[in-house]
Amino acid sequence: MAQQLAVSGAMPRHLRSSGGPVRIGFLAPLSGPSAPWGRPGLDGCMIWADWVNGQGGLIVGNRRLPVEIVARDAALSPEETILAGRELVERSGVRILLALGGDSLRPVLPWLMARGVLTSTLLPFDLSPRTPSLIAPAEIHPVFVVTGVAWLARQRPDLKRVALCSQEDMMGRPSLATYRAAFAAEGIKVVHQVRYDPKSRDADAMVAAMLASDPQILCWCSSEPHMIHALTEAAFHAGFRGPILSCTGDNYRRLVARTSAEFMENFIFHFPDFDDPQLIERTFFFRQPSAFHASYGDRFPGHWSAVSWEYPAILDLWQSAVEIAGTTDPMAVLAAIKRGGQMMQVFGPARWHGEALFGIDNALIGSWPVVRVIDGVARIVEFGSVLGWLAQHEPLLLQELQALDLLWQQRVSSLA
């Protein structure tokens, strides 16, 4: 809010439209099994760009400049990801690079950091002291999942046994560690866990193994969308009727149709529809959430997902910083983004944080919604404080991260 007011108060009265486009790079999976973490976000960015250009362009100093999204697929091979990143920076001259992060960004990340490229990630476990120009300003995956566990523990204190599963990659391992810490904080015992290859599709066998330990809760951690659907349907057909925790719940309406509205009442995740009533009166850093949700539904029906809004939300923050700095210079924009150490994040006030977890305060952390499917529709039931949870339980999380070699010191050492 303060930043937006500062922008409006500092804007020149006479703006001229001149100059070539300001290019924004997009480097995330656009094919293969991880495409759901990239493609919907690119679609959201195209809506964002159309809105900015429809208003006359990006304000940079005393000029309005058009914006252009330049996208490349980060799912082809490590070698092609490196080439794509270099092309976006050296040939296209992008002023910010939007990335999913994790395994899809790792091949080119050292090159980007050596050149001071302002880069965003949705996976803050990419962060370390070696990544000074890498920021996680939208999603602090998977740390926010602790809010769902805390909410469920308050609602159902009788539940004390959980079985969980997680894929073996940099999407899954941090999620496994975080859920384990969250369950430990609530006195909930992990009675079984499955760590599976991301290419595995044997959901029935995985659920059978989990149910054999007689859990009261099932948890899919941060499994990819196709696995979440397969696992949830397998649990339904196996007769499980307890709570299911999942980081995401993309296309949950399909799950309602293939199971039942009653069964899905127990499905708890963290990514709301942006027409949720809880967002109407809430002050948060995303322009016209309901209108964006409607526009997305019109242009890309049936494809709204966890990442549809996240990349555009990052661009909202970046746009504000550009207008404050009066330039698209990456370091000046980074300074404007981090000025004062706090700002409005997607779901409210947040603080740049992460020294203990990531070795650098480049993650914007605040509150995050807990979402439950009620009468077949996803609804926010609470905004949980991630910072509040960390203030009480961060040592538990650090302990679980260390067990999986995920402390930033361990991650940096493994890359040496």
Tab-separated table of C-alpha atoms in Angstrom:
chain	number	residue	atom	x	y	z
A	1	MET	CA	0.000	0.000	0.000
A	2	ALA	CA	2.695	2.459	1.059
A	3	GLN	CA	4.686	1.579	-2.029
A	4	GLN	CA	1.690	2.131	-4.295
A	5	LEU	CA	1.022	5.500	-2.666
A	6	ALA	CA	4.669	6.408	-3.032
A	7	VAL	CA	4.466	5.562	-6.716
A	8	SER	CA	1.356	7.621	-7.345
A	9	GLY	CA	2.801	10.588	-5.451
A	10	ALA	CA	6.095	10.466	-7.296
A	11	MET	CA	4.822	9.920	-10.850
A	12	PRO	CA	5.545	12.635	-13.407
A	13	ARG	CA	2.436	14.325	-14.707
A	14	HIS	CA	3.371	14.043	-18.368
A	15	LEU	CA	4.260	10.625	-19.680
A	16	ARG	CA	5.342	9.941	-23.226
A	17	SER	CA	5.037	6.655	-25.041
A	18	SER	CA	8.335	5.896	-26.701
A	19	GLY	CA	10.930	3.162	-27.020
A	20	GLY	CA	10.952	-0.549	-27.584
A	21	PRO	CA	9.311	-3.143	-25.351
A	22	VAL	CA	10.515	-4.113	-21.903
A	23	ARG	CA	11.034	-7.845	-22.181
A	24	ILE	CA	10.201	-10.260	-19.379
A	25	GLY	CA	11.664	-13.752	-19.487
A	26	PHE	CA	9.710	-16.875	-18.589
A	27	LEU	CA	11.704	-20.067	-18.052
A	28	ALA	CA	9.627	-22.920	-16.644
A	29	PRO	CA	8.399	-26.365	-17.723
A	30	LEU	CA	6.015	-26.004	-20.655
A	31	SER	CA	5.984	-29.678	-21.626
A	32	GLY	CA	6.179	-33.027	-19.883
A	33	PRO	CA	4.732	-33.975	-16.481
A	34	SER	CA	5.773	-30.698	-14.808
A	35	ALA	CA	4.039	-28.519	-17.408
A	36	PRO	CA	1.155	-27.815	-14.970
A	37	TRP	CA	3.676	-25.840	-12.893
A	38	GLY	CA	4.555	-23.659	-15.882
A	39	ARG	CA	1.963	-23.418	-18.640
A	40	PRO	CA	-0.927	-21.961	-16.561
A	41	GLY	CA	1.476	-19.368	-15.166
A	42	LEU	CA	2.545	-18.311	-18.638
A	43	ASP	CA	-1.111	-17.931	-19.580
A	44	GLY	CA	-1.587	-15.701	-16.531
A	45	CYS	CA	1.423	-13.607	-17.536
A	46	MET	CA	-0.087	-13.034	-20.984
A	47	ILE	CA	-3.244	-11.638	-19.337
A	48	TRP	CA	-1.080	-9.424	-17.121
A	49	ALA	CA	0.861	-8.115	-20.131
A	50	ASP	CA	-2.352	-7.403	-22.037
A	51	TRP	CA	-3.689	-5.446	-19.069
A	52	VAL	CA	-0.503	-3.389	-18.681
A	53	ASN	CA	-0.283	-2.653	-22.399
A	54	GLY	CA	-3.998	-1.851	-22.495
A	55	GLN	CA	-3.349	0.846	-19.889
A	56	GLY	CA	-0.601	2.406	-22.010
A	57	GLY	CA	2.366	0.342	-20.910
A	58	LEU	CA	4.834	0.130	-18.040
A	59	ILE	CA	5.778	3.458	-16.447
A	60	VAL	CA	9.565	3.815	-16.458
A	61	GLY	CA	10.663	7.295	-15.412
A	62	ASN	CA	8.737	9.705	-17.626
A	63	ARG	CA	7.954	7.129	-20.299
A	64	ARG	CA	5.371	4.434	-20.914
A	65	LEU	CA	6.825	1.331	-22.518
A	66	PRO	CA	5.070	-1.799	-23.766
A	67	VAL	CA	5.888	-5.101	-22.101
A	68	GLU	CA	6.569	-8.360	-23.894
A	69	ILE	CA	6.686	-11.881	-22.435
A	70	VAL	CA	9.397	-14.097	-23.939
A	71	ALA	CA	8.972	-17.730	-22.896
A	72	ARG	CA	11.185	-20.786	-23.150
A	73	ASP	CA	10.625	-24.391	-22.047
A	74	ALA	CA	12.739	-25.556	-19.098
A	75	ALA	CA	11.647	-29.200	-19.426
A	76	LEU	CA	13.666	-30.293	-22.467
A	77	SER	CA	17.153	-30.970	-21.078
A	78	PRO	CA	19.698	-29.288	-18.779
A	79	GLU	CA	21.758	-28.256	-21.789
A	80	GLU	CA	18.787	-26.651	-23.528
A	81	THR	CA	17.774	-24.903	-20.305
A	82	ILE	CA	21.225	-23.306	-20.124
A	83	LEU	CA	20.990	-22.198	-23.743
A	84	ALA	CA	17.468	-20.872	-23.214
A	85	GLY	CA	18.508	-18.852	-20.168
A	86	ARG	CA	21.470	-17.337	-21.969
A	87	GLU	CA	19.341	-16.504	-24.985
A	88	LEU	CA	16.729	-14.761	-22.846
A	89	VAL	CA	19.383	-12.620	-21.171
A	90	GLU	CA	21.905	-11.998	-23.939
A	91	ARG	CA	19.703	-11.852	-27.026
A	92	SER	CA	16.288	-10.863	-25.723
A	93	GLY	CA	17.604	-8.590	-22.964
A	94	VAL	CA	14.977	-9.570	-20.403
A	95	ARG	CA	14.868	-7.358	-17.299
A	96	ILE	CA	13.500	-10.053	-14.999
A	97	LEU	CA	13.415	-13.824	-15.416
A	98	LEU	CA	10.425	-15.702	-14.012
A	99	ALA	CA	11.150	-19.328	-13.162
A	100	LEU	CA	9.478	-22.246	-11.445
A	101	GLY	CA	12.804	-23.118	-9.845
A	102	GLY	CA	14.056	-26.375	-8.408
A	103	ASP	CA	15.444	-28.977	-10.770
A	104	SER	CA	14.215	-27.058	-13.822
A	105	LEU	CA	16.248	-23.932	-12.940
A	106	ARG	CA	19.339	-25.484	-11.407
A	107	PRO	CA	21.360	-25.951	-14.640
A	108	VAL	CA	21.385	-22.243	-15.501
A	109	LEU	CA	21.135	-20.687	-12.041
A	110	PRO	CA	24.911	-20.235	-11.438
A	111	TRP	CA	25.253	-18.480	-14.811
A	112	LEU	CA	22.343	-16.160	-14.012
A	113	MET	CA	23.708	-15.278	-10.584
A	114	ALA	CA	27.195	-14.596	-11.912
A	115	ARG	CA	25.644	-11.921	-14.153
A	116	GLY	CA	23.313	-10.407	-11.584
A	117	VAL	CA	20.139	-11.357	-13.443
A	118	LEU	CA	17.055	-10.557	-11.364
A	119	THR	CA	15.350	-13.955	-11.182
A	120	SER	CA	12.282	-15.152	-9.322
A	121	THR	CA	11.519	-18.660	-8.127
A	122	LEU	CA	8.443	-20.327	-6.678
A	123	LEU	CA	10.696	-22.734	-4.760
A	124	PRO	CA	12.683	-20.854	-2.106
A	125	PHE	CA	14.915	-23.836	-1.426
A	126	ASP	CA	16.790	-22.558	-4.475
A	127	LEU	CA	17.921	-19.646	-2.283
A	128	SER	CA	21.347	-19.463	-0.687
A	129	PRO	CA	24.069	-16.857	-0.140
A	130	ARG	CA	25.249	-17.799	-3.636
A	131	THR	CA	22.013	-16.509	-5.190
A	132	PRO	CA	21.917	-12.785	-4.264
A	133	SER	CA	19.682	-11.744	-7.171
A	134	LEU	CA	17.254	-14.678	-6.810
A	135	ILE	CA	14.025	-13.866	-4.953
A	136	ALA	CA	10.935	-15.796	-3.838
A	137	PRO	CA	8.324	-13.011	-3.617
A	138	ALA	CA	5.109	-14.951	-4.271
A	139	GLU	CA	5.166	-18.556	-3.108
A	140	ILE	CA	7.272	-19.798	-0.222
A	141	HIS	CA	6.805	-23.440	-1.100
A	142	PRO	CA	6.482	-25.568	0.862
A	143	VAL	CA	6.756	-23.721	4.171
A	144	PHE	CA	3.175	-22.465	3.992
A	145	VAL	CA	1.797	-26.022	4.240
A	146	VAL	CA	2.348	-25.872	8.007
A	147	THR	CA	-0.788	-23.730	8.222
A	148	GLY	CA	-3.002	-26.565	6.966
A	149	VAL	CA	-1.610	-29.028	9.492
A	150	ALA	CA	-2.049	-26.526	12.334
A	151	TRP	CA	-5.631	-25.788	11.262
A	152	LEU	CA	-6.563	-29.469	11.051
A	153	ALA	CA	-4.989	-30.187	14.448
A	154	ARG	CA	-7.175	-27.520	16.040
A	155	GLN	CA	-10.305	-28.785	14.305
A	156	ARG	CA	-9.629	-32.486	14.942
A	157	PRO	CA	-7.380	-32.914	18.004
A	158	ASP	CA	-8.342	-36.599	18.055
A	159	LEU	CA	-6.345	-37.335	14.895
A	160	LYS	CA	-2.851	-38.556	15.801
A	161	ARG	CA	-1.630	-40.777	12.931
A	162	VAL	CA	-0.665	-39.767	9.392
A	163	ALA	CA	0.755	-41.570	6.372
A	164	LEU	CA	2.347	-39.485	3.659
A	165	CYS	CA	4.049	-39.745	0.306
A	166	SER	CA	6.388	-37.476	-1.623
A	167	GLN	CA	8.305	-37.613	-4.865
A	168	GLU	CA	12.092	-37.614	-4.852
A	169	ASP	CA	13.001	-34.236	-6.325
A	170	MET	CA	13.444	-30.632	-5.202
A	171	MET	CA	9.689	-30.155	-5.289
A	172	GLY	CA	9.033	-33.148	-3.085
A	173	ARG	CA	11.883	-33.447	-0.596
A	174	PRO	CA	11.455	-29.994	1.008
A	175	SER	CA	7.713	-30.662	1.195
A	176	LEU	CA	8.287	-33.972	2.947
A	177	ALA	CA	10.569	-32.306	5.499
A	178	THR	CA	8.115	-29.462	6.103
A	179	TYR	CA	5.084	-31.694	6.564
A	180	ARG	CA	7.043	-33.922	8.938
A	181	ALA	CA	7.992	-30.878	11.023
A	182	ALA	CA	4.403	-29.611	10.996
A	183	PHE	CA	3.048	-32.974	12.158
A	184	ALA	CA	5.710	-33.193	14.882
A	185	ALA	CA	4.727	-29.734	16.120
A	186	GLU	CA	1.154	-30.991	16.615
A	187	GLY	CA	2.061	-34.342	18.164
A	188	ILE	CA	0.850	-36.271	15.108
A	189	LYS	CA	2.862	-39.437	14.438
A	190	VAL	CA	4.037	-40.353	10.933
A	191	VAL	CA	3.163	-44.061	10.750
A	192	HIS	CA	4.237	-44.587	7.136
A	193	GLN	CA	5.902	-42.644	4.344
A	194	VAL	CA	6.469	-43.386	0.684
A	195	ARG	CA	9.246	-41.646	-1.236
A	196	TYR	CA	8.696	-42.302	-4.901
A	197	ASP	CA	10.276	-41.595	-8.260
A	198	PRO	CA	8.487	-38.630	-9.945
A	199	LYS	CA	7.840	-40.854	-12.964
A	200	SER	CA	5.954	-43.407	-10.859
A	201	ARG	CA	2.239	-43.771	-11.539
A	202	ASP	CA	1.313	-46.718	-9.314
A	203	ALA	CA	-0.983	-44.702	-7.042
A	204	ASP	CA	-3.064	-47.734	-6.015
A	205	ALA	CA	-0.029	-49.576	-4.633
A	206	MET	CA	1.222	-46.473	-2.847
A	207	VAL	CA	-2.124	-45.826	-1.169
A	208	ALA	CA	-2.466	-49.487	-0.200
A	209	ALA	CA	0.933	-49.368	1.498
A	210	MET	CA	-0.016	-46.191	3.338
A	211	LEU	CA	-3.392	-47.539	4.497
A	212	ALA	CA	-1.784	-50.720	5.803
A	213	SER	CA	-0.415	-48.665	8.719
A	214	ASP	CA	-3.948	-47.592	9.738
A	215	PRO	CA	-3.520	-43.801	9.402
A	216	GLN	CA	-6.226	-41.308	10.329
A	217	ILE	CA	-4.836	-38.724	7.890
A	218	LEU	CA	-3.322	-39.083	4.432
A	219	CYS	CA	-0.926	-36.507	2.986
A	220	TRP	CA	0.202	-36.171	-0.636
A	221	CYS	CA	2.811	-33.481	0.159
A	222	SER	CA	3.622	-31.593	-3.091
A	223	SER	CA	2.920	-34.324	-5.600
A	224	GLU	CA	2.315	-33.252	-9.174
A	225	PRO	CA	-1.307	-32.678	-10.208
A	226	HIS	CA	-1.736	-35.961	-12.068
A	227	MET	CA	-0.487	-37.878	-9.028
A	228	ILE	CA	-2.723	-35.946	-6.631
A	229	HIS	CA	-5.727	-36.968	-8.704
A	230	ALA	CA	-4.597	-40.591	-8.961
A	231	LEU	CA	-3.798	-40.821	-5.243
A	232	THR	CA	-7.065	-39.189	-4.177
A	233	GLU	CA	-9.167	-41.464	-6.373
A	234	ALA	CA	-7.225	-44.480	-5.107
A	235	ALA	CA	-7.926	-43.461	-1.496
A	236	PHE	CA	-11.619	-43.023	-2.292
A	237	HIS	CA	-11.916	-46.446	-3.928
A	238	ALA	CA	-9.978	-48.024	-1.065
A	239	GLY	CA	-12.613	-46.782	1.374
A	240	PHE	CA	-10.590	-44.097	3.175
A	241	ARG	CA	-12.834	-41.296	4.472
A	242	GLY	CA	-10.535	-39.245	6.686
A	243	PRO	CA	-8.800	-35.908	5.981
A	244	ILE	CA	-6.411	-35.634	3.053
A	245	LEU	CA	-3.761	-32.923	3.090
A	246	SER	CA	-2.173	-31.750	-0.140
A	247	CYS	CA	-0.127	-28.726	-1.090
A	248	THR	CA	-2.218	-28.134	-4.216
A	249	GLY	CA	-5.633	-29.158	-5.476
A	250	ASP	CA	-5.673	-28.161	-9.128
A	251	ASN	CA	-8.885	-29.051	-10.984
A	252	TYR	CA	-10.467	-30.161	-7.724
A	253	ARG	CA	-13.911	-30.078	-9.372
A	254	ARG	CA	-12.885	-33.086	-11.442
A	255	LEU	CA	-12.038	-34.900	-8.227
A	256	VAL	CA	-15.450	-34.001	-6.807
A	257	ALA	CA	-17.073	-35.461	-9.919
A	258	ARG	CA	-15.002	-38.645	-9.802
A	259	THR	CA	-15.378	-39.237	-6.054
A	260	SER	CA	-18.124	-37.329	-4.221
A	261	ALA	CA	-18.756	-33.921	-2.692
A	262	GLU	CA	-18.970	-35.571	0.734
A	263	PHE	CA	-15.600	-37.307	0.322
A	264	MET	CA	-13.927	-34.082	-0.846
A	265	GLU	CA	-15.156	-32.211	2.245
A	266	ASN	CA	-12.037	-33.665	3.879
A	267	PHE	CA	-9.643	-32.431	1.185
A	268	ILE	CA	-7.456	-29.575	2.488
A	269	PHE	CA	-4.983	-27.640	0.357
A	270	HIS	CA	-3.569	-24.120	-0.070
A	271	PHE	CA	-4.498	-22.483	-3.367
A	272	PRO	CA	-7.870	-20.719	-3.543
A	273	ASP	CA	-9.938	-19.681	-6.486
A	274	PHE	CA	-9.571	-15.919	-6.769
A	275	ASP	CA	-13.309	-15.345	-6.676
A	276	ASP	CA	-13.301	-16.619	-3.083
A	277	PRO	CA	-15.472	-14.410	-0.831
A	278	GLN	CA	-12.614	-14.167	1.670
A	279	LEU	CA	-10.576	-12.210	-0.884
A	280	ILE	CA	-13.212	-9.607	-1.721
A	281	GLU	CA	-12.635	-7.383	1.317
A	282	ARG	CA	-9.031	-8.345	1.985
A	283	THR	CA	-6.265	-5.841	1.301
A	284	PHE	CA	-3.571	-7.709	-0.558
A	285	PHE	CA	-1.101	-7.182	-3.356
A	286	PHE	CA	-2.868	-8.455	-6.424
A	287	ARG	CA	-4.814	-6.248	-8.753
A	288	GLN	CA	-8.469	-7.088	-9.259
A	289	PRO	CA	-8.279	-10.738	-8.160
A	290	SER	CA	-11.863	-11.553	-9.051
A	291	ALA	CA	-11.584	-9.869	-12.461
A	292	PHE	CA	-8.313	-11.699	-13.139
A	293	HIS	CA	-9.940	-15.002	-12.185
A	294	ALA	CA	-12.873	-14.312	-14.514
A	295	SER	CA	-10.616	-13.237	-17.372
A	296	TYR	CA	-8.477	-16.331	-16.939
A	297	GLY	CA	-11.553	-18.553	-16.958
A	298	ASP	CA	-12.804	-16.931	-20.158
A	299	ARG	CA	-9.494	-17.281	-22.016
A	300	PHE	CA	-8.316	-20.597	-20.603
A	301	PRO	CA	-11.431	-22.423	-19.375
A	302	GLY	CA	-10.756	-25.275	-17.000
A	303	HIS	CA	-7.051	-24.477	-16.593
A	304	TRP	CA	-6.987	-22.363	-13.424
A	305	SER	CA	-4.302	-23.772	-11.142
A	306	ALA	CA	-1.948	-23.077	-8.250
A	307	VAL	CA	0.429	-21.175	-10.534
A	308	SER	CA	-2.074	-19.312	-12.717
A	309	TRP	CA	-1.774	-16.219	-10.536
A	310	GLU	CA	1.675	-16.602	-8.980
A	311	TYR	CA	3.843	-15.426	-11.850
A	312	PRO	CA	1.522	-12.437	-12.539
A	313	ALA	CA	1.630	-11.630	-8.804
A	314	ILE	CA	5.421	-11.443	-9.037
A	315	LEU	CA	5.055	-9.118	-12.010
A	316	ASP	CA	2.741	-6.875	-9.972
A	317	LEU	CA	5.469	-6.507	-7.350
A	318	TRP	CA	8.113	-5.980	-10.019
A	319	GLN	CA	6.010	-3.350	-11.795
A	320	SER	CA	5.580	-1.409	-8.562
A	321	ALA	CA	9.335	-1.548	-7.910
A	322	VAL	CA	10.126	-0.406	-11.460
A	323	GLU	CA	7.827	2.588	-11.036
A	324	ILE	CA	9.419	3.420	-7.670
A	325	ALA	CA	12.975	3.062	-9.018
A	326	GLY	CA	12.214	4.826	-12.304
A	327	THR	CA	14.273	2.231	-14.142
A	328	THR	CA	14.240	-1.441	-15.159
A	329	ASP	CA	17.853	-1.893	-14.062
A	330	PRO	CA	17.764	-5.224	-12.183
A	331	MET	CA	19.819	-4.133	-9.159
A	332	ALA	CA	17.899	-0.881	-8.727
A	333	VAL	CA	14.616	-2.777	-8.965
A	334	LEU	CA	15.828	-5.398	-6.475
A	335	ALA	CA	16.716	-2.621	-4.028
A	336	ALA	CA	13.249	-1.096	-4.461
A	337	ILE	CA	11.570	-4.474	-3.932
A	338	LYS	CA	13.443	-5.099	-0.676
A	339	ARG	CA	13.352	-1.525	0.596
A	340	GLY	CA	12.380	-1.449	4.270
A	341	GLY	CA	12.462	-5.229	4.603
A	342	GLN	CA	8.704	-5.647	4.291
A	343	MET	CA	5.870	-5.105	1.844
A	344	MET	CA	2.444	-6.381	0.881
A	345	GLN	CA	2.587	-9.922	-0.394
A	346	VAL	CA	-0.187	-11.756	-2.236
A	347	PHE	CA	-2.206	-12.471	0.910
A	348	GLY	CA	-1.289	-9.509	3.087
A	349	PRO	CA	1.642	-7.908	4.950
A	350	ALA	CA	4.884	-9.875	4.697
A	351	ARG	CA	8.540	-9.629	5.591
A	352	TRP	CA	11.699	-10.500	3.717
A	353	HIS	CA	12.910	-13.469	5.723
A	354	GLY	CA	14.858	-16.696	5.445
A	355	GLU	CA	18.331	-16.271	6.951
A	356	ALA	CA	18.128	-19.503	8.977
A	357	LEU	CA	16.373	-21.536	6.287
A	358	PHE	CA	18.076	-20.252	3.157
A	359	GLY	CA	21.116	-18.274	4.288
A	360	ILE	CA	19.624	-15.094	2.838
A	361	ASP	CA	16.517	-12.982	3.503
A	362	ASN	CA	15.195	-13.210	-0.056
A	363	ALA	CA	11.888	-14.958	0.666
A	364	LEU	CA	8.811	-12.794	1.213
A	365	ILE	CA	6.908	-14.536	4.017
A	366	GLY	CA	3.601	-13.599	5.604
A	367	SER	CA	0.253	-15.369	5.848
A	368	TRP	CA	-1.141	-18.085	3.602
A	369	PRO	CA	-4.659	-19.479	3.108
A	370	VAL	CA	-5.905	-22.852	4.221
A	371	VAL	CA	-8.448	-24.080	1.661
A	372	ARG	CA	-11.130	-26.717	2.102
A	373	VAL	CA	-13.595	-28.110	-0.435
A	374	ILE	CA	-17.068	-27.266	0.909
A	375	ASP	CA	-20.180	-28.375	-1.012
A	376	GLY	CA	-17.946	-29.086	-3.988
A	377	VAL	CA	-16.327	-25.620	-4.020
A	378	ALA	CA	-12.908	-24.577	-2.697
A	379	ARG	CA	-13.237	-22.060	0.116
A	380	ILE	CA	-10.679	-20.329	2.319
A	381	VAL	CA	-11.244	-21.331	5.943
A	382	GLU	CA	-8.322	-19.449	7.473
A	383	PHE	CA	-5.295	-17.299	6.766
A	384	GLY	CA	-2.495	-18.869	8.806
A	385	SER	CA	0.641	-16.990	9.838
A	386	VAL	CA	3.714	-18.695	8.427
A	387	LEU	CA	5.984	-16.291	10.291
A	388	GLY	CA	4.128	-17.062	13.522
A	389	TRP	CA	4.639	-20.789	13.012
A	390	LEU	CA	8.338	-20.307	12.280
A	391	ALA	CA	8.756	-18.208	15.433
A	392	GLN	CA	7.600	-21.216	17.456
A	393	HIS	CA	8.756	-24.223	15.481
A	394	GLU	CA	11.624	-23.288	13.135
A	395	PRO	CA	14.093	-25.590	15.005
A	396	LEU	CA	11.812	-28.561	14.183
A	397	LEU	CA	11.857	-27.633	10.520
A	398	LEU	CA	15.634	-27.195	10.502
A	399	GLN	CA	15.991	-30.638	12.069
A	400	GLU	CA	13.864	-32.283	9.367
A	401	LEU	CA	15.662	-30.378	6.620
A	402	GLN	CA	19.033	-31.499	7.939
A	403	ALA	CA	17.886	-35.129	7.860
A	404	LEU	CA	17.264	-34.783	4.111
A	405	ASP	CA	20.425	-32.743	3.375
A	406	LEU	CA	18.359	-29.652	2.640
A	407	LEU	CA	19.917	-27.059	4.938
A	408	TRP	CA	21.391	-24.288	2.827
A	409	GLN	CA	24.873	-25.166	4.071
A	410	GLN	CA	24.375	-28.749	2.918
A	411	ARG	CA	22.951	-27.676	-0.437
A	412	VAL	CA	25.819	-25.267	-1.102
A	413	SER	CA	28.348	-27.900	-0.078
A	414	SER	CA	26.846	-30.451	-2.466
A	415	LEU	CA	27.261	-28.021	-5.372
A	416	ALA	CA	30.883	-27.195	-4.544
